[in-house]
Amino acid sequence: MNYVRIAADECKGCRLCVQNCPNNCLGIGSEINQMGYQAAVFKNPNCTACGICFYVCPEPGAVTVYKNEERINA
Ligand code: SF4
Ligand code: SF4
């Protein structure tokens, strides 16, 4: 299974990942993180592990992509 893990406290809620996912896999959650932002959340199983969300994210460490359970970005 492919999926993306968002480190909620690293996310500033900029939505770049949400807007650029070709499969509409990401959204903005309702919870406020420790920095006062509403963090992105992974919301559906159609992820192809393309990595676009990782590449567009300005926050190092916020997005980790897993392809068939294997981590594909540092
Ligand atoms: S890896 Fe690709 S398909 Fe999966 S959530 Fe990120 S942008 Fe969307
Ligand atoms: S691109 Fe990064 S900082 Fe922006 S909402 Fe997505 S995970 Fe958060």
Short mmCIF file of C-alpha atoms and ligand atoms in Angstrom, two decimals:
data_model
loop_
_atom_site.label_atom_id
_atom_site.label_comp_id
_atom_site.label_asym_id
_atom_site.label_seq_id
_atom_site.Cartn_x
_atom_site.Cartn_y
_atom_site.Cartn_z
CA MET A 1 0.00 0.00 0.00
CA ASN A 2 1.22 3.50 -0.82
CA TYR A 3 0.65 6.30 1.61
CA VAL A 4 1.97 9.61 2.85
CA ARG A 5 2.67 10.51 6.43
CA ILE A 6 2.41 14.17 7.36
CA ALA A 7 4.32 15.25 10.46
CA ALA A 8 1.60 17.55 11.75
CA ASP A 9 3.88 19.73 13.86
CA GLU A 10 6.22 20.35 10.90
CA CYS A 11 3.41 21.44 8.58
CA LYS A 12 2.48 25.10 8.15
CA GLY A 13 -0.74 24.41 6.30
CA CYS A 14 0.33 26.08 3.05
CA ARG A 15 -1.73 23.61 0.98
CA LEU A 16 0.87 23.21 -1.76
CA CYS A 17 0.74 19.46 -1.33
CA VAL A 18 -3.05 19.46 -1.36
CA GLN A 19 -3.22 21.53 -4.53
CA ASN A 20 -0.55 19.57 -6.40
CA CYS A 21 -1.52 15.98 -5.67
CA PRO A 22 -2.81 14.57 -8.98
CA ASN A 23 -5.02 12.07 -7.16
CA ASN A 24 -6.62 14.30 -4.54
CA CYS A 25 -5.13 12.27 -1.72
CA LEU A 26 -4.45 15.10 0.69
CA GLY A 27 -6.56 17.59 2.57
CA ILE A 28 -6.30 20.06 5.41
CA GLY A 29 -7.25 18.67 8.78
CA SER A 30 -9.31 20.36 11.45
CA GLU A 31 -6.76 20.15 14.25
CA ILE A 32 -4.40 23.02 15.05
CA ASN A 33 -0.75 22.05 15.45
CA GLN A 34 1.70 23.48 17.97
CA MET A 35 2.63 26.27 15.58
CA GLY A 36 -0.99 27.30 15.18
CA TYR A 37 -1.50 25.86 11.70
CA GLN A 38 -4.07 23.43 10.38
CA ALA A 39 -1.88 20.64 9.06
CA ALA A 40 -2.36 18.58 5.94
CA VAL A 41 -3.69 15.04 6.29
CA PHE A 42 -3.60 11.97 4.07
CA LYS A 43 -7.21 11.16 3.27
CA ASN A 44 -7.58 8.50 0.61
CA PRO A 45 -5.92 5.35 -0.72
CA ASN A 46 -5.36 6.38 -4.34
CA CYS A 47 -1.79 7.48 -3.75
CA THR A 48 0.66 6.40 -6.45
CA ALA A 49 3.71 7.41 -4.36
CA CYS A 50 4.71 9.85 -7.10
CA GLY A 51 6.41 12.08 -4.53
CA ILE A 52 5.03 15.38 -5.82
CA CYS A 53 3.75 16.30 -2.36
CA PHE A 54 7.23 15.82 -0.96
CA TYR A 55 8.90 17.90 -3.67
CA VAL A 56 6.51 20.84 -3.39
CA CYS A 57 6.53 20.99 0.40
CA PRO A 58 8.67 23.85 1.71
CA GLU A 59 9.05 22.27 5.13
CA PRO A 60 11.81 19.65 5.41
CA GLY A 61 10.54 16.68 7.34
CA ALA A 62 6.84 17.36 6.96
CA VAL A 63 6.12 14.81 4.23
CA THR A 64 7.23 11.19 4.04
CA VAL A 65 6.13 9.05 1.11
CA TYR A 66 5.82 5.28 1.36
CA LYS A 67 5.58 3.03 -1.68
CA ASN A 68 4.41 -0.46 -0.86
CA GLU A 69 5.18 0.33 2.79
CA GLU A 70 8.75 1.32 1.92
CA ARG A 71 9.92 4.84 2.62
CA ILE A 72 11.08 6.52 -0.61
CA ASN A 73 12.24 9.92 0.59
CA ALA A 74 14.42 11.03 3.44
S1 SF4 B 1 2.81 10.78 -3.42
FE1 SF4 B 1 1.72 11.66 -5.19
S2 SF4 B 1 -0.28 10.66 -5.23
FE2 SF4 B 1 0.60 10.31 -3.20
S3 SF4 B 1 -0.25 11.96 -1.93
FE3 SF4 B 1 1.76 12.64 -2.71
S4 SF4 B 1 1.28 13.79 -4.60
FE4 SF4 B 1 -0.52 12.54 -4.05
S1 SF4 B 2 3.14 21.36 1.44
FE1 SF4 B 2 4.08 20.79 3.40
S2 SF4 B 2 3.79 22.58 4.73
FE2 SF4 B 2 2.38 22.80 2.99
S3 SF4 B 2 0.44 21.89 3.70
FE3 SF4 B 2 1.60 20.27 2.66
S4 SF4 B 2 2.76 19.21 4.27
FE4 SF4 B 2 2.07 21.17 5.09
#
